[in-house]
Coordinates of C-alpha atoms in Angstrom, one line a residue:
Chain A
M1 CA 116.2 82.8 -18.6
I2 CA 112.8 81.3 -19.0
G3 CA 111.6 84.5 -20.7
L4 CA 114.5 84.4 -23.0
L5 CA 113.8 80.8 -23.9
A6 CA 110.2 81.7 -24.5
S7 CA 111.0 84.4 -27.0
L8 CA 113.5 82.1 -28.6
F9 CA 110.8 79.6 -29.2
E10 CA 108.1 82.0 -30.1
G11 CA 108.4 81.1 -33.7
A12 CA 108.4 77.4 -32.9
A13 CA 104.7 77.4 -32.4
V14 CA 104.4 77.6 -36.2
G15 CA 106.1 74.3 -36.3
G16 CA 103.3 72.8 -34.3
M17 CA 104.5 73.2 -30.8
E18 CA 103.2 75.7 -28.3
P19 CA 105.9 78.0 -27.1
R20 CA 105.1 77.2 -23.5
V21 CA 105.5 73.5 -24.2
A22 CA 108.8 74.3 -25.9
V23 CA 110.0 76.2 -22.8
Y24 CA 109.0 73.2 -20.6
R25 CA 111.0 70.8 -22.9
V26 CA 114.1 73.0 -23.1
A27 CA 114.1 73.6 -19.3
L28 CA 114.0 69.9 -18.7
F29 CA 116.7 69.3 -21.3
I30 CA 119.0 71.8 -19.5
A31 CA 118.1 70.3 -16.2
S32 CA 119.2 66.9 -17.4
L33 CA 122.6 68.3 -18.5
L34 CA 123.0 70.0 -15.1
F35 CA 122.2 66.7 -13.3
L36 CA 124.8 64.8 -15.3
V37 CA 127.5 67.4 -14.8
G38 CA 126.6 67.6 -11.1
L39 CA 126.9 63.9 -10.7
R40 CA 130.3 63.9 -12.5
M41 CA 131.5 66.6 -10.0
L42 CA 130.4 64.3 -7.2
T43 CA 133.2 61.9 -8.0
N44 CA 135.6 64.2 -6.2
P45 CA 135.2 65.6 -2.6
E46 CA 136.8 68.9 -3.8
T47 CA 134.1 69.6 -6.4
A48 CA 131.2 67.7 -4.9
R49 CA 129.4 70.6 -3.3
R50 CA 129.5 72.7 -6.5
G51 CA 128.2 69.6 -8.4
M52 CA 125.3 69.5 -6.0
Q53 CA 124.6 73.2 -6.5
M54 CA 124.4 72.7 -10.2
A55 CA 121.8 69.9 -9.7
V56 CA 119.8 72.3 -7.5
V57 CA 119.8 74.8 -10.3
G58 CA 118.7 72.0 -12.7
M59 CA 115.9 71.1 -10.3
V60 CA 114.6 74.7 -10.0
L61 CA 114.7 75.1 -13.7
G62 CA 112.8 71.8 -14.2
V63 CA 110.1 72.8 -11.8
V64 CA 109.7 76.4 -13.1
G65 CA 109.7 75.1 -16.6
T66 CA 106.9 72.7 -15.8
L67 CA 104.8 75.3 -13.9
V68 CA 104.5 77.3 -17.2
H69 CA 103.2 74.3 -19.1
K70 CA 100.0 75.1 -21.0
D71 CA 98.2 72.1 -19.6
I72 CA 98.3 73.4 -16.1
V73 CA 95.0 75.1 -15.3
N74 CA 94.9 74.8 -11.5
Y75 CA 97.7 75.8 -9.2
Y76 CA 96.1 75.1 -5.9
W77 CA 97.0 71.4 -5.6
I78 CA 100.5 72.0 -6.9
I79 CA 101.3 74.8 -4.5
G80 CA 99.8 72.8 -1.7
G81 CA 102.0 69.8 -2.5
L82 CA 105.1 72.0 -2.9
V83 CA 104.5 73.8 0.3
V84 CA 103.8 70.6 2.3
G85 CA 106.9 68.9 0.8
T86 CA 109.2 71.9 1.6
V87 CA 107.9 72.3 5.1
I88 CA 108.5 68.7 5.9
G89 CA 111.7 68.3 3.8
I90 CA 113.8 71.2 5.1
P91 CA 113.6 70.4 8.8
M92 CA 114.0 66.7 8.0
G93 CA 117.2 67.5 6.1
L94 CA 118.5 69.9 8.7
L95 CA 117.7 68.2 11.9
I96 CA 118.3 64.5 11.2
P97 CA 121.5 63.3 13.0
M98 CA 124.2 61.7 10.9
T99 CA 123.8 58.5 12.9
K100 CA 120.2 58.2 11.6
M101 CA 121.3 58.6 8.0
P102 CA 120.4 55.0 7.0
E103 CA 116.8 55.5 8.3
R104 CA 116.5 58.8 6.5
I105 CA 117.7 57.2 3.2
A106 CA 115.3 54.4 3.6
L107 CA 112.4 56.8 4.2
S108 CA 113.4 58.9 1.2
H109 CA 113.2 55.8 -1.0
A110 CA 109.7 55.1 0.3
G111 CA 108.8 58.7 -0.6
G112 CA 110.3 58.4 -4.1
G113 CA 108.5 55.0 -4.7
L114 CA 105.2 56.4 -3.5
A115 CA 105.5 59.5 -5.7
V116 CA 106.2 57.5 -8.8
A117 CA 103.5 54.9 -8.1
L118 CA 100.9 57.6 -7.6
V119 CA 101.9 59.2 -10.9
G120 CA 101.3 55.8 -12.6
I121 CA 98.0 55.3 -10.8
A122 CA 96.7 58.8 -11.6
E123 CA 97.7 58.4 -15.3
Y124 CA 95.9 55.2 -15.6
Y125 CA 92.8 56.3 -13.6
G126 CA 92.6 59.5 -15.7
G127 CA 92.7 57.5 -19.0
H128 CA 96.0 59.1 -20.1
V129 CA 97.7 55.8 -21.0
H130 CA 97.7 55.2 -24.7
G131 CA 99.1 52.1 -26.4
R132 CA 100.6 48.9 -25.3
F133 CA 104.1 50.1 -24.7
A134 CA 102.9 52.9 -22.4
M135 CA 100.7 50.4 -20.6
G136 CA 103.6 48.0 -20.1
A137 CA 105.8 50.9 -18.8
I138 CA 103.1 52.2 -16.5
S139 CA 102.5 48.7 -15.1
F140 CA 106.3 48.3 -14.5
E141 CA 106.4 51.7 -12.9
V142 CA 103.6 50.9 -10.5
L143 CA 105.0 47.5 -9.7
M144 CA 108.5 48.9 -8.9
G145 CA 107.2 52.1 -7.2
A146 CA 104.8 50.2 -4.9
I147 CA 107.5 47.6 -4.0
T148 CA 109.9 50.4 -3.2
F149 CA 107.3 52.2 -1.1
T150 CA 106.4 49.4 1.3
G151 CA 109.8 47.7 1.1
S152 CA 111.6 50.9 2.1
L153 CA 109.1 51.4 5.0
M154 CA 110.0 47.9 6.2
A155 CA 113.7 48.6 5.9
F156 CA 113.1 51.9 7.8
G157 CA 111.2 49.9 10.5
K158 CA 114.1 47.5 10.9
L159 CA 116.8 50.3 10.9
A160 CA 114.8 52.3 13.4
E161 CA 114.3 49.1 15.5
I162 CA 110.5 49.5 15.3
L163 CA 110.6 46.1 13.7
P164 CA 112.9 43.3 14.8
G165 CA 116.2 43.5 13.0
K166 CA 116.3 39.7 12.9
P167 CA 115.1 38.1 9.7
M168 CA 111.3 37.4 10.0
T169 CA 110.6 34.2 8.2
F170 CA 107.7 31.7 7.9
G171 CA 107.4 28.4 6.1
G172 CA 106.9 28.6 2.4
Q173 CA 107.9 32.3 2.4
N174 CA 110.1 32.1 -0.7
A175 CA 107.4 30.1 -2.5
A176 CA 104.8 32.7 -1.6
N177 CA 107.0 35.5 -2.8
F178 CA 107.8 33.8 -6.1
L179 CA 104.0 33.1 -6.6
L180 CA 103.2 36.8 -5.9
L181 CA 105.9 38.0 -8.2
A182 CA 104.8 35.6 -11.0
G183 CA 101.2 36.8 -10.4
A184 CA 102.4 40.4 -10.8
L185 CA 104.2 39.7 -14.0
A186 CA 101.2 37.8 -15.4
G187 CA 99.1 40.8 -14.5
M188 CA 101.4 43.1 -16.4
V189 CA 101.2 40.9 -19.5
V190 CA 97.3 40.8 -19.2
L191 CA 97.3 44.6 -18.9
V192 CA 99.5 45.1 -22.0
L193 CA 97.1 42.9 -24.0
H194 CA 93.9 44.4 -22.4
P195 CA 94.7 47.8 -21.0
G196 CA 91.0 48.3 -20.1
L197 CA 90.9 45.7 -17.3
S198 CA 91.1 48.1 -14.4
A199 CA 90.5 45.4 -11.8
V200 CA 93.8 43.7 -12.9
F201 CA 95.6 47.1 -12.6
Y202 CA 94.5 47.7 -9.1
A203 CA 95.2 44.1 -8.1
L204 CA 98.7 44.7 -9.5
V205 CA 99.0 47.7 -7.2
G206 CA 97.9 45.6 -4.2
V207 CA 100.2 42.7 -4.9
S208 CA 103.1 45.0 -5.4
L209 CA 102.5 46.7 -2.1
L210 CA 102.4 43.2 -0.4
L211 CA 105.5 42.1 -2.2
G212 CA 107.5 45.0 -0.9
V213 CA 106.6 44.0 2.7
L214 CA 107.3 40.3 2.2
L215 CA 110.5 40.7 0.3
V216 CA 112.2 42.9 2.9
L217 CA 110.8 41.3 6.2
P218 CA 113.1 38.2 5.9
I219 CA 116.2 40.3 5.5
G220 CA 118.4 40.9 8.5
G221 CA 119.8 44.1 9.8
A222 CA 123.4 43.7 8.6
D223 CA 122.2 43.0 5.0
M224 CA 120.4 46.4 5.0
P225 CA 123.2 48.0 2.9
V226 CA 122.4 45.8 0.0
V227 CA 118.7 46.1 0.5
I228 CA 118.8 49.9 0.6
C229 CA 120.9 50.0 -2.5
L230 CA 118.5 47.6 -4.4
L231 CA 115.5 49.7 -3.3
N232 CA 117.3 52.8 -4.5
S233 CA 117.8 51.0 -7.8
Y234 CA 114.0 50.0 -8.0
A235 CA 113.0 53.6 -7.3
G236 CA 115.2 54.7 -10.2
L237 CA 113.9 52.1 -12.6
A238 CA 110.3 53.0 -11.7
A239 CA 111.1 56.7 -12.5
S240 CA 112.7 55.7 -15.8
A241 CA 109.6 53.6 -16.7
S242 CA 107.4 56.6 -15.8
G243 CA 109.6 58.7 -18.2
L244 CA 109.2 56.1 -21.0
A245 CA 105.4 56.0 -20.5
L246 CA 105.0 59.8 -20.3
D247 CA 107.6 60.5 -23.0
N248 CA 109.6 62.6 -20.5
N249 CA 113.4 62.3 -21.1
V250 CA 114.5 64.0 -17.8
L251 CA 112.6 61.3 -15.9
I252 CA 114.2 58.6 -18.0
I253 CA 117.7 60.1 -17.4
C254 CA 117.4 60.7 -13.6
G255 CA 115.8 57.3 -13.2
A256 CA 118.6 55.6 -15.0
L257 CA 121.2 57.5 -12.9
D258 CA 119.4 56.6 -9.7
G259 CA 118.8 53.0 -10.8
G260 CA 122.3 52.7 -11.9
S261 CA 123.9 54.1 -8.8
G262 CA 121.7 51.8 -6.6
L263 CA 122.7 48.8 -8.7
I264 CA 126.4 49.6 -8.6
L265 CA 126.4 50.2 -4.9
A266 CA 124.4 46.9 -4.3
M267 CA 127.0 45.1 -6.4
I268 CA 129.9 46.6 -4.4
M269 CA 128.1 45.7 -1.1
S270 CA 127.4 42.2 -2.0
K271 CA 130.9 41.6 -3.4
A272 CA 132.2 42.9 0.0
M273 CA 130.2 40.3 1.7
N274 CA 131.1 37.6 -0.9
R275 CA 127.4 36.9 -1.5
S276 CA 125.1 37.0 -4.4
F277 CA 121.9 39.1 -4.6
A278 CA 119.8 35.9 -4.6
N279 CA 121.5 34.9 -1.4
V280 CA 120.9 38.3 0.3
L281 CA 117.3 38.4 -0.9
F282 CA 116.2 34.9 -0.3
G283 CA 118.9 33.4 2.0
A284 CA 117.6 34.8 5.3
F285 CA 121.2 35.0 6.4
G286 CA 121.7 35.1 10.1
S287 CA 118.7 33.0 10.9
D288 CA 119.1 30.4 13.6
A289 CA 119.9 27.6 11.2
A290 CA 122.8 29.4 9.6
A291 CA 124.2 30.4 13.0
A292 CA 124.2 26.9 14.3
A293 CA 126.0 25.6 11.2
G294 CA 128.6 28.3 11.4
G295 CA 129.3 28.0 15.1
A296 CA 130.8 24.6 14.7
G297 CA 133.8 26.1 12.8
G298 CA 134.9 28.3 15.7
K299 CA 137.9 27.4 17.8
T300 CA 137.7 27.7 21.5
G301 CA 140.2 29.7 23.6
S302 CA 140.4 32.1 26.4
V303 CA 139.7 35.8 26.1
R304 CA 142.2 38.3 27.5
E305 CA 140.4 41.1 29.0
G306 CA 142.1 44.5 29.6
T307 CA 141.2 47.8 31.3
P308 CA 141.2 51.2 29.4
E309 CA 144.5 51.9 31.2
D310 CA 146.1 48.8 29.8
A311 CA 144.9 49.9 26.4
A312 CA 146.4 53.4 26.9
E313 CA 149.8 51.8 27.9
L314 CA 149.8 49.9 24.6
L315 CA 148.9 53.0 22.6
K316 CA 151.6 55.2 24.3
I317 CA 154.4 53.1 22.9
A318 CA 152.8 52.5 19.4
Q319 CA 154.2 54.0 16.3
N320 CA 151.5 53.0 13.8
V321 CA 147.9 52.7 14.8
I322 CA 144.9 51.8 12.7
I323 CA 141.4 52.3 13.9
V324 CA 138.7 50.0 12.5
P325 CA 135.2 51.4 13.1
G326 CA 132.0 49.3 12.7
Y327 CA 128.3 49.5 13.2
G328 CA 128.9 49.5 17.0
M329 CA 130.5 52.9 16.7
A330 CA 127.3 54.2 15.1
V331 CA 125.1 52.6 17.7
A332 CA 127.2 54.1 20.6
Q333 CA 127.4 57.4 18.7
A334 CA 131.1 57.2 19.5
Q335 CA 132.5 58.9 16.4
H336 CA 133.6 62.0 18.3
A337 CA 135.1 59.9 21.1
T338 CA 137.0 57.9 18.4
R339 CA 138.4 61.0 17.0
D340 CA 139.4 62.3 20.4
L341 CA 141.3 59.1 21.1
A342 CA 143.0 59.4 17.6
S343 CA 144.1 62.9 18.5
A344 CA 145.5 61.8 21.8
V345 CA 147.4 58.9 20.1
Q346 CA 148.7 61.3 17.5
A347 CA 149.8 63.7 20.2
A348 CA 151.7 60.8 21.8
G349 CA 153.7 60.6 18.5
A350 CA 152.0 57.8 16.6
N351 CA 150.7 57.8 13.0
V352 CA 146.9 57.1 12.9
K353 CA 144.8 55.8 10.0
Y354 CA 141.3 54.6 9.7
A355 CA 140.4 51.4 7.8
I356 CA 136.9 51.4 6.4
H357 CA 135.3 48.2 5.3
P358 CA 132.7 48.6 2.5
V359 CA 130.0 47.0 4.6
A360 CA 130.9 48.5 7.9
G361 CA 127.6 50.1 9.1
R362 CA 124.2 50.0 7.6
M363 CA 124.6 51.7 4.3
P364 CA 127.4 52.4 1.8
G365 CA 129.8 55.1 3.2
H366 CA 128.1 55.1 6.6
M367 CA 131.4 55.2 8.6
N368 CA 132.9 57.9 6.3
V369 CA 130.0 60.2 7.0
L370 CA 130.1 59.7 10.8
L371 CA 133.9 60.3 10.9
A372 CA 133.6 63.3 8.7
E373 CA 131.0 64.6 11.1
A374 CA 133.6 64.2 13.9
N375 CA 136.0 66.3 11.9
V376 CA 138.3 63.5 10.8
P377 CA 140.0 64.6 7.6
Y378 CA 139.1 62.3 4.8
D379 CA 142.7 61.7 3.8
Q380 CA 143.1 59.6 7.0
L381 CA 140.3 57.3 5.8
Y382 CA 141.4 54.2 3.8
E383 CA 139.5 51.7 1.9
L384 CA 139.9 48.0 2.3
D385 CA 142.3 47.4 -0.6
A386 CA 144.4 50.5 0.2
I387 CA 145.2 49.6 3.8
N388 CA 145.0 45.8 4.1
E389 CA 148.8 45.4 3.5
E390 CA 149.6 47.8 6.3
F391 CA 148.2 45.8 9.1
E392 CA 151.4 43.7 9.2
R393 CA 153.4 46.8 10.0
T394 CA 150.9 48.1 12.5
D395 CA 151.7 48.2 16.2
V396 CA 148.1 48.5 17.5
A397 CA 144.8 48.0 15.7
I398 CA 141.8 49.4 17.6
V399 CA 138.5 47.8 16.6
V400 CA 135.6 50.0 17.6
G401 CA 132.3 48.1 17.3
A402 CA 133.2 46.1 14.2
N403 CA 132.9 42.3 14.2
D404 CA 132.2 40.3 11.1
V405 CA 134.3 42.5 8.9
V406 CA 137.4 41.6 11.0
N407 CA 136.7 37.9 11.6
P408 CA 139.6 35.8 10.3
A409 CA 137.2 32.9 9.9
A410 CA 136.3 34.5 6.6
K411 CA 139.8 33.4 5.5
T412 CA 140.4 30.2 7.5
S413 CA 137.1 28.3 8.0
P414 CA 135.4 27.0 4.9
G415 CA 132.4 26.0 7.0
S416 CA 131.7 29.5 8.2
P417 CA 128.8 31.4 6.6
I418 CA 131.1 34.4 6.0
F419 CA 133.9 32.3 4.4
G420 CA 135.3 34.1 1.4
M421 CA 134.2 37.5 2.4
P422 CA 137.0 40.0 2.1
I423 CA 138.0 41.2 5.6
L424 CA 140.3 43.7 7.1
N425 CA 143.5 41.8 8.2
V426 CA 143.4 43.1 11.8
D427 CA 144.7 39.7 13.0
K428 CA 148.0 40.6 11.3
A429 CA 148.6 43.6 13.6
K430 CA 151.1 43.2 16.4
A431 CA 148.5 44.1 19.0
V432 CA 144.8 44.4 18.7
I433 CA 142.4 46.3 21.1
V434 CA 138.8 45.3 20.6
L435 CA 136.2 47.6 22.1
K436 CA 132.9 45.7 22.5
R437 CA 129.9 45.7 24.6
S438 CA 130.0 42.0 25.5
M439 CA 131.1 38.7 24.0
K440 CA 127.8 38.5 22.1
P441 CA 128.5 37.4 18.5
G442 CA 128.0 39.8 15.6
F443 CA 125.2 39.8 13.2
A444 CA 126.2 36.6 11.5
G445 CA 125.8 34.8 14.8
I446 CA 129.2 33.3 14.7
D447 CA 132.2 33.4 17.0
N448 CA 135.1 35.6 16.1
D449 CA 138.5 34.0 16.4
L450 CA 140.1 37.4 16.5
F451 CA 138.9 37.8 20.0
I452 CA 140.9 34.8 21.3
L453 CA 144.2 35.5 19.5
P454 CA 147.1 36.0 21.9
Q455 CA 147.8 39.5 20.8
T456 CA 144.2 40.6 21.3
M457 CA 143.0 42.5 24.3
M458 CA 139.3 42.9 24.8
V459 CA 138.0 46.0 26.6
F460 CA 134.3 45.6 27.4
G461 CA 131.8 48.3 27.9
D462 CA 130.0 51.1 26.0
A463 CA 132.4 52.1 23.2
K464 CA 131.9 55.9 23.9
A465 CA 132.6 55.6 27.6
T466 CA 135.6 53.2 27.0
L467 CA 137.1 55.5 24.4
G468 CA 136.8 58.4 26.8
K469 CA 138.6 56.5 29.5
I470 CA 141.4 55.4 27.2
T471 CA 141.8 59.0 26.0
A472 CA 141.9 60.2 29.6
A473 CA 144.5 57.6 30.5
M474 CA 146.6 58.6 27.5
K475 CA 146.6 62.2 28.6
G476 CA 146.9 61.6 32.3
G477 CA 149.3 59.1 34.0
G478 CA 152.7 60.2 32.6
H479 CA 155.5 57.7 32.1
Chain B
M1 CA 102.8 56.4 -29.1
T2 CA 104.7 55.6 -32.2
I3 CA 107.7 53.3 -32.6
D4 CA 109.9 56.3 -33.0
H5 CA 108.8 57.7 -29.7
I6 CA 109.5 54.4 -28.0
L7 CA 112.9 53.9 -29.6
A8 CA 113.9 57.5 -28.7
G9 CA 113.0 56.8 -25.1
L10 CA 115.0 53.6 -25.1
Y11 CA 117.9 55.4 -26.7
V12 CA 117.9 58.0 -23.9
F13 CA 117.6 55.3 -21.2
S14 CA 120.4 53.2 -22.6
L15 CA 122.8 56.2 -23.0
A16 CA 121.9 57.6 -19.6
A17 CA 122.4 54.2 -18.0
F18 CA 125.8 53.7 -19.7
L19 CA 127.0 57.2 -18.8
G20 CA 125.6 56.8 -15.3
Y21 CA 127.5 53.6 -14.8
Q22 CA 130.7 55.2 -16.0
I23 CA 130.4 58.2 -13.7
I24 CA 129.1 56.4 -10.7
S25 CA 131.8 53.8 -10.8
K26 CA 134.3 56.6 -10.2
V27 CA 132.6 57.9 -7.0
P28 CA 134.9 56.9 -4.1
Q29 CA 133.6 54.9 -1.2
L30 CA 134.1 58.0 0.9
L31 CA 131.2 59.7 -0.9
H32 CA 128.8 56.8 -1.3
T33 CA 126.3 58.1 1.3
P34 CA 126.2 61.6 -0.2
L35 CA 125.9 59.8 -3.6
M36 CA 122.8 58.0 -2.5
A37 CA 121.3 61.2 -1.0
F38 CA 122.1 63.0 -4.2
T39 CA 120.7 60.6 -6.7
N40 CA 117.7 60.3 -4.5
A41 CA 117.2 64.1 -4.6
I42 CA 117.6 64.3 -8.4
S43 CA 115.2 61.4 -9.0
G44 CA 112.8 63.6 -7.2
I45 CA 112.5 65.3 -10.6
S46 CA 109.5 63.0 -10.9
V47 CA 108.0 66.1 -9.2
V48 CA 107.5 67.5 -12.8
A49 CA 105.3 64.6 -13.7
S50 CA 103.4 65.0 -10.4
I51 CA 102.9 68.7 -11.1
L52 CA 101.4 68.1 -14.5
I53 CA 98.9 65.6 -12.9
A54 CA 98.1 67.9 -10.0
G55 CA 97.5 70.9 -12.2
R56 CA 95.9 69.8 -15.4
H57 CA 92.2 69.8 -16.1
S58 CA 90.5 66.7 -14.8
E59 CA 87.0 65.4 -14.4
H60 CA 87.8 63.4 -11.3
L61 CA 88.8 65.1 -8.0
L62 CA 90.9 62.1 -7.1
I63 CA 93.5 62.8 -9.7
P64 CA 94.7 66.2 -8.5
I65 CA 94.6 64.8 -5.0
L66 CA 96.9 61.9 -6.0
G67 CA 99.0 64.4 -7.9
A68 CA 99.3 66.7 -4.9
I69 CA 100.4 63.8 -2.6
A70 CA 103.0 62.8 -5.3
V71 CA 104.2 66.4 -5.5
A72 CA 104.6 66.5 -1.7
S73 CA 106.5 63.2 -1.5
A74 CA 108.8 64.1 -4.3
T75 CA 109.4 67.6 -2.9
I76 CA 110.3 66.1 0.5
N77 CA 113.0 64.1 -1.4
V78 CA 114.2 66.9 -3.5
V79 CA 114.4 69.5 -0.7
G80 CA 115.4 67.2 2.1
G81 CA 117.8 65.3 -0.2
F82 CA 119.7 68.4 -1.3
V83 CA 119.8 69.9 2.2
I84 CA 121.2 66.6 3.7
T85 CA 123.7 66.1 0.8
D86 CA 125.0 69.6 1.4
R87 CA 125.3 69.0 5.1
M88 CA 127.3 65.9 4.5
L89 CA 129.5 67.3 1.8
K90 CA 130.3 70.3 4.0
M91 CA 131.7 68.0 6.6
F92 CA 134.3 66.3 4.3
K93 CA 137.6 68.1 4.9
K94 CA 141.0 67.2 3.7
K95 CA 143.1 68.9 6.3
E96 CA 142.6 68.8 10.0
A97 CA 140.6 71.8 11.1
A98 CA 142.6 74.2 13.2
K99 CA 141.7 74.0 16.9

């Protein structure tokens, strides 16, 4: 294909362009089209895999097309980078467990940010940046790339529980962040006016790296879906800026797609939490102050505790059952146990559906991936709007490690920090079984009125073990 | 860089952003995690810019080194991203698998 293209463009050299440069450009053009078509096919689970394969072809074409570029005189560093990247990338892709997907996504954003920031730094250092527009674009690229790099490392640290998941705050933090951001923007302006001031450029790199750390540290674990999406979007914008500076359209396009998807997902996530970006980024939600304020709204009441056998009795006579998974299911790695219980309930004659809240888990679609891993067919998975009406007609709702997304306080207590957040109407079900490790409140640090409703039965313990016991009781003791 | 170049770049960005918005809004919640892995993998196309930096003639040794690190980081994303997207997409099944 490349050879054919080369011969096609043989004559183009007369027009001022080297044939090998033409091959490079055409290869990248075709790659862009393949990426777009691939993304379009990703909108449907039936065609998604083929869409991905088209993107792989596009990627190979882009890389091969670039390798023949006439400017390349030394292949050692390139091959070294490609080999190292492949040797690390393949096992990472193959071995990482599905429950660790948020960590892996955060790490990959860090890698993407680093790559783009390094491209910007190398271009500047090598004196390849010409003109004010290119300088502005390179500055923006380095700013976004560096923020994405360190910010994603912090997000990874929090998700992997290397860093505390709780918001880490200090006095004057927001003021410090705004000052740093203002400094970085001022630095960009100075660089556009005086591109030769290399000290300003490297200071910009340093400030951006610091900003990434400081912006993510105060954000708590349950807000990670929004943060991951925003970092995704930053990585994309950095790539687009890089494309603008280097006059490389495929970079602009992929950056725009990446940036756009991150932004859309972040919007969906924050809408599902009824919060603005500003609130997520600077609110330090879930800090002690917010928890104290929210706790006041909670009613008091007694909790009805049940055994796995009690839960099984309820499920044996149920007709319609909805399972509501949450982050607790991921933590307990209970997706297979959940599916086993669902099969047992189905075998007993009930209809089982899963209700997936958009912010259940630590990244968009987290629960869907885990349940898919456990072989749950995706036509049993329902989004919030599609299933919320059905809780009224549901005999038993089983809550597996979800908390804030099923808290009725979001509808009833205006004082609650989660008031206004769309929730799954589990409280409307005739009976509710809540699997939970303890009475410890969820991420928002507020009590959950669902747990003290008369129709609610709490079954305490590790979700995986409890699910196993309920399943065993369903299959065992005959009535 | 001429104003034509700049405008052409901005045209491409605007159209891609618009098209991307239209397409991505249609991706169901079911596929949001694969979507993130996928867009992450394709934005690894920045590897082409890294390759040019790592491979072109340069006076300073630092530049190809930076380029090689960038090639490696981007390649991890591309290769790992595609492998993991494929692993996830393979798992999504419509009908219950026969036991």
